[in-house]
C-alpha positions as a printed Julia matrix, in Angstrom:
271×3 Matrix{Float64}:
 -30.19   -4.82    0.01
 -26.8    -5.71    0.58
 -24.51   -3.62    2.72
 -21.78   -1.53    0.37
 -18.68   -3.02    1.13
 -16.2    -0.41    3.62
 -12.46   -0.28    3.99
 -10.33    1.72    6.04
  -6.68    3.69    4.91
  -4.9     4.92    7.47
  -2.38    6.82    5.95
  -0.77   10.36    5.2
  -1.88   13.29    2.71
  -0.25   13.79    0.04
  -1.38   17.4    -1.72
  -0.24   16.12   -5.4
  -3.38   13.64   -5.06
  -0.93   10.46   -6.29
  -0.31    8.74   -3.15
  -1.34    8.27    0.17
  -4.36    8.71    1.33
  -5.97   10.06   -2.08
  -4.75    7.06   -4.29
  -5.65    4.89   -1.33
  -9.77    6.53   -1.74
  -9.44    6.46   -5.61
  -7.83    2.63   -5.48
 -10.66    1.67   -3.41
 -13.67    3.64   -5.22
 -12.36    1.9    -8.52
 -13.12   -1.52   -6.54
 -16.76   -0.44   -6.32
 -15.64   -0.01   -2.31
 -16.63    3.09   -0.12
 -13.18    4.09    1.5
 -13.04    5.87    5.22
  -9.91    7.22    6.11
  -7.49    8.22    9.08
  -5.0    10.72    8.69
  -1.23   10.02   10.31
   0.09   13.15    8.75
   0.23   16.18    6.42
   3.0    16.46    3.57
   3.27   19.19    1.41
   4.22   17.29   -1.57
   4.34   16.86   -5.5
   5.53   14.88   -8.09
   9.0    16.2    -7.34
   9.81   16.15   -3.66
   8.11   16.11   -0.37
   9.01   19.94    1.34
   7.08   19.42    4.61
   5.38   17.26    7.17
   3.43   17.77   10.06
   2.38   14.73   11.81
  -1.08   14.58   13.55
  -0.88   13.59   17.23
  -1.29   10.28   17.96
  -4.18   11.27   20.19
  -6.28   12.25   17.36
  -4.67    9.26   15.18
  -6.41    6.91   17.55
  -9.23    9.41   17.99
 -10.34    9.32   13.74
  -9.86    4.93   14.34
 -12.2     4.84   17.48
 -14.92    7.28   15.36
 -14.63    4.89   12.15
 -14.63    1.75   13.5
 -17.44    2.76   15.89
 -19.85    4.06   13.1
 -18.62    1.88   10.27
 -18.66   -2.03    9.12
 -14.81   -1.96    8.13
 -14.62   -5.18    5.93
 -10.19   -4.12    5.77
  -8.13   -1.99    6.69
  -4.82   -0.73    4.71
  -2.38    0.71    7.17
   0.23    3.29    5.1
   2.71    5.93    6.55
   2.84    6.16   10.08
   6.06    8.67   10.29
   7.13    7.89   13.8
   6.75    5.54   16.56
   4.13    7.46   18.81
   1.97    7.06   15.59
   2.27    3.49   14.85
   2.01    2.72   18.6
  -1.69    4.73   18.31
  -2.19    3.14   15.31
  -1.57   -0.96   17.03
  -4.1     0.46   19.99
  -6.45    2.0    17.83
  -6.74   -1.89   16.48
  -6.6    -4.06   18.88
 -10.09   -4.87   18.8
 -10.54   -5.07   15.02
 -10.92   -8.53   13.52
 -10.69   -7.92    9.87
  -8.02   -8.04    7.44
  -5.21   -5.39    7.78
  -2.56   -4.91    4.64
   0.7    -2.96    5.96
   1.92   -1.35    3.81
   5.54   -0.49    4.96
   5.86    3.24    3.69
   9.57    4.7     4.7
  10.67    6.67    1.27
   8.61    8.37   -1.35
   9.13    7.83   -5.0
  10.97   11.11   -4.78
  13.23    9.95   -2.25
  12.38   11.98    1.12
  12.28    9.87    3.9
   9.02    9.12    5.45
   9.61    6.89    8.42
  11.73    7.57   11.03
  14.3     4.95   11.99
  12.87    4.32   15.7
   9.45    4.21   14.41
  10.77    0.86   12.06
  11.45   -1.24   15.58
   8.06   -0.04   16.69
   6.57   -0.83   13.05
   8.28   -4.18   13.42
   7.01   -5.02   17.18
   3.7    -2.77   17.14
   2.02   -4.07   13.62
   3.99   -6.62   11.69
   2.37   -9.22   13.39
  -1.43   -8.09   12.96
  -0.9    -7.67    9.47
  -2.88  -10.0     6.81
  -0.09   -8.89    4.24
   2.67   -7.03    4.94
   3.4    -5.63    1.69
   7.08   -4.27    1.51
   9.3    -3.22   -2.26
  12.62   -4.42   -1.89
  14.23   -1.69    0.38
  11.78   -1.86    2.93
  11.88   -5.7     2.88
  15.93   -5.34    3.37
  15.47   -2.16    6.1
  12.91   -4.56    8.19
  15.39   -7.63    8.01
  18.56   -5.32    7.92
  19.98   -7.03    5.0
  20.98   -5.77    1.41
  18.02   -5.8    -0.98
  16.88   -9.09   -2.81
  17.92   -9.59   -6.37
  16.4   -12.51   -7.63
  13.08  -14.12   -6.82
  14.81  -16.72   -4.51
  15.96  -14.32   -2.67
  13.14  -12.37   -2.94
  11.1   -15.8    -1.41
  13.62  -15.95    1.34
  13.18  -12.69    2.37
   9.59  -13.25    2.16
   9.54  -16.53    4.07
  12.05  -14.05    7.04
   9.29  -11.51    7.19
   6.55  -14.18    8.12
   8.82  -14.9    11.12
   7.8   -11.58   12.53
   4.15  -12.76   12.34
   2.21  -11.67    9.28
  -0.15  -14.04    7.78
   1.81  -13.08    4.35
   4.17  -10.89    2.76
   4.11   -9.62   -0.65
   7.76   -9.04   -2.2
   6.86   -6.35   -5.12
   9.56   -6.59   -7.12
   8.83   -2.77   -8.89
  12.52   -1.77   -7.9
  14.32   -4.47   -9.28
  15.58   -4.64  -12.81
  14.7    -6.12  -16.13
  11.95   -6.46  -18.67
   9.44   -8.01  -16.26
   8.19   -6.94  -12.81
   7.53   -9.86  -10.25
   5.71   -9.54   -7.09
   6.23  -12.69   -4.5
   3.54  -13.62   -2.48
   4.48  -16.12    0.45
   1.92  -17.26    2.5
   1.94  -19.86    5.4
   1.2   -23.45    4.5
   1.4   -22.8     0.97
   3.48  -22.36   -2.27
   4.96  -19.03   -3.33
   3.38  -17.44   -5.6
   4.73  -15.1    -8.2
   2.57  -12.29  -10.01
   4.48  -11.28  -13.52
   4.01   -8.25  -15.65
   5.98   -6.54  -18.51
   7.67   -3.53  -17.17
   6.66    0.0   -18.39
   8.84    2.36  -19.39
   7.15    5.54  -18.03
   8.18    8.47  -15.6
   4.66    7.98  -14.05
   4.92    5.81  -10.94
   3.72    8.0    -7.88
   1.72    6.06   -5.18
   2.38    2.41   -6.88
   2.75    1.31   -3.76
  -0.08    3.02   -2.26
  -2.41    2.16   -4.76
  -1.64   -1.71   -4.84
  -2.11   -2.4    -1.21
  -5.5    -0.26   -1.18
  -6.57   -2.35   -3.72
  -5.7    -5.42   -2.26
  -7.5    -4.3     0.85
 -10.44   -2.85   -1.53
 -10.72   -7.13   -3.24
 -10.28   -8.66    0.59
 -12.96   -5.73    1.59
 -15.68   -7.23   -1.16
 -14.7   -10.95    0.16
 -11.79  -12.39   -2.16
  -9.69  -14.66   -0.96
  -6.29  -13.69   -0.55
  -4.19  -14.93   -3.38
  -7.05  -13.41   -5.81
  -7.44  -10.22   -3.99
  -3.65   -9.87   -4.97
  -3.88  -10.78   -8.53
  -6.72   -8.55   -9.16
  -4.61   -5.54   -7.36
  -1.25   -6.64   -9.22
  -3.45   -6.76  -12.76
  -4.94   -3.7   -11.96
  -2.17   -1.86  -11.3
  -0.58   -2.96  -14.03
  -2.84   -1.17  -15.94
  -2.97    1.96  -13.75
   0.68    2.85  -14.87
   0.39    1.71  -18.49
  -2.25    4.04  -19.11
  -0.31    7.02  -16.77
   1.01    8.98  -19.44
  -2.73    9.73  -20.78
  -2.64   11.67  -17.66
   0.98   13.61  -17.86
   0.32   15.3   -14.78
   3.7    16.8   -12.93
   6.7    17.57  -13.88
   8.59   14.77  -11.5
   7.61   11.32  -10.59
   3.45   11.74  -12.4
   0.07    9.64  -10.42
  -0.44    6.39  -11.84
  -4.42    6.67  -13.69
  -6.28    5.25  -11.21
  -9.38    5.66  -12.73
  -8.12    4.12  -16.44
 -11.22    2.08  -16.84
 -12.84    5.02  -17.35
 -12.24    6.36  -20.78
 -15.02    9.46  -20.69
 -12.56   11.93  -18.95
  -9.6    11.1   -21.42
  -8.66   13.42  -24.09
């Protein structure tokens, strides 16, 4: 029989279940893909604001990577909020023997606007991980905060910016385009040796976006972690996202910024 395919998140907790670690595990189970995790830090945190973190020492960061990867056949890992530079520099040692795909995902604000990255820890993000990453997989702020430039407006700029971040050394970089305006939402992929590529979808007009960005690099790292090649394992993530917030509001959960349904393929629990 085959071997189950594994991934890794390494992320934070958030307690309202919509992001972080939790969408990363729900992302991944909805890819038919057993998730392990690593926890980088505690947040007491809903739909409305984040009131308090508590990062886990970096000791025990590396510590939960050294037990996984010993024990498990990690196909990808998605690396999520790291909080401060003593994490991410645990995080870069706790990989440096690792082979497989990695998707950064640049976390440094959450949807309700609390910081989540401290600015020293963004040089060590930069220096530390940027350049093991697979796909670096930034929304337009974080793109801007890594380059320190104003945020993209169009999807030229949004390529440029792109083609800047695979000068820090990522295989690719996936503009998501979620915080720009108009009817449509593009995501940029740009990828060495090849053409952009730009993933469109009508924009939904819903309060419900909690862990987007969570949710679409775990599933990236859920399609590379059952062996699709890159530019599909980003289409299926971008589709099925897609359809993660346009069926949110059967969930209404929260009185703030509500979970995306991870789990909308899956009509029996619906009401």
């Amino acid at each position: 029989m085959a071997n189950f395919p594994v991934a890794l998140t390494i992320a934070g907790s958030d307690s309202g279940g919509g992001a972080g670690i939790q969408a990363d595990l729900k992302a991944m189970a909805s890819f038919g893909v057993y998730g392990t995790s690593v926890l980088t830090a505690v947040t007491a945190q809903n739909t409305v604001a984040v009131t308090a973190v508590q990062e886990v020492g970096p000791e025990v960061v590396e510590a939960q990577i050294a037990a996984v990867l010993d024990d498990f056949d990690i196909k990808a890992v998605k690396v999520g909020m790291l909080a401060s530079s003593p994490i991410v520099r645990a995080v870069a040692k706790g990989l440096a023997g690792y082979c497989g795909a990695v998707v950064l995902d640049p976390v440094m604000v959450a949807k309700s606007g609390d910081s989540l990255l401290r600015d020293d820890a963004v040089a060590a993000l930069a220096d530390e991980l940027v350049p093991r990453a697979t796909i670096l997989t930034p929304n337009l702020p974080e793109a801007a905060r890594l380059l320190g430039r104003e945020p993209a407006d169009s999807i030229p700029e949004r390529t440029e910016q792109g083609n800047a971040l695979l000068q820090l050394g990522p295989s690719a970089v996936l503009m998501k385009g979620g915080h720009a305006a108009g009817t449509e939402c593009h995501d940029v992929l740009v990828m060495r040796d090849a053409r952009p590529r730009v993933f469109a979808s009508a924009r939904i007009d819903t309060r419900h976006t909690h862990g987007t960005g969570c949710t679409l690099s775990s599933a990236i790292a859920a399609s590379l972690a059952r062996g699709h090649p890159l530019p599909a394992a980003v289409e299926a993530a971008h589709t099925y996202l897609h359809h993660a917030i346009r069926a949110a509001d059967r969930l209404d959960l929260g009185s703030g910024h509500g979970p995306v349904h991870h789990f909308h393929w899956d009509t029996r629990h619906d009401h």
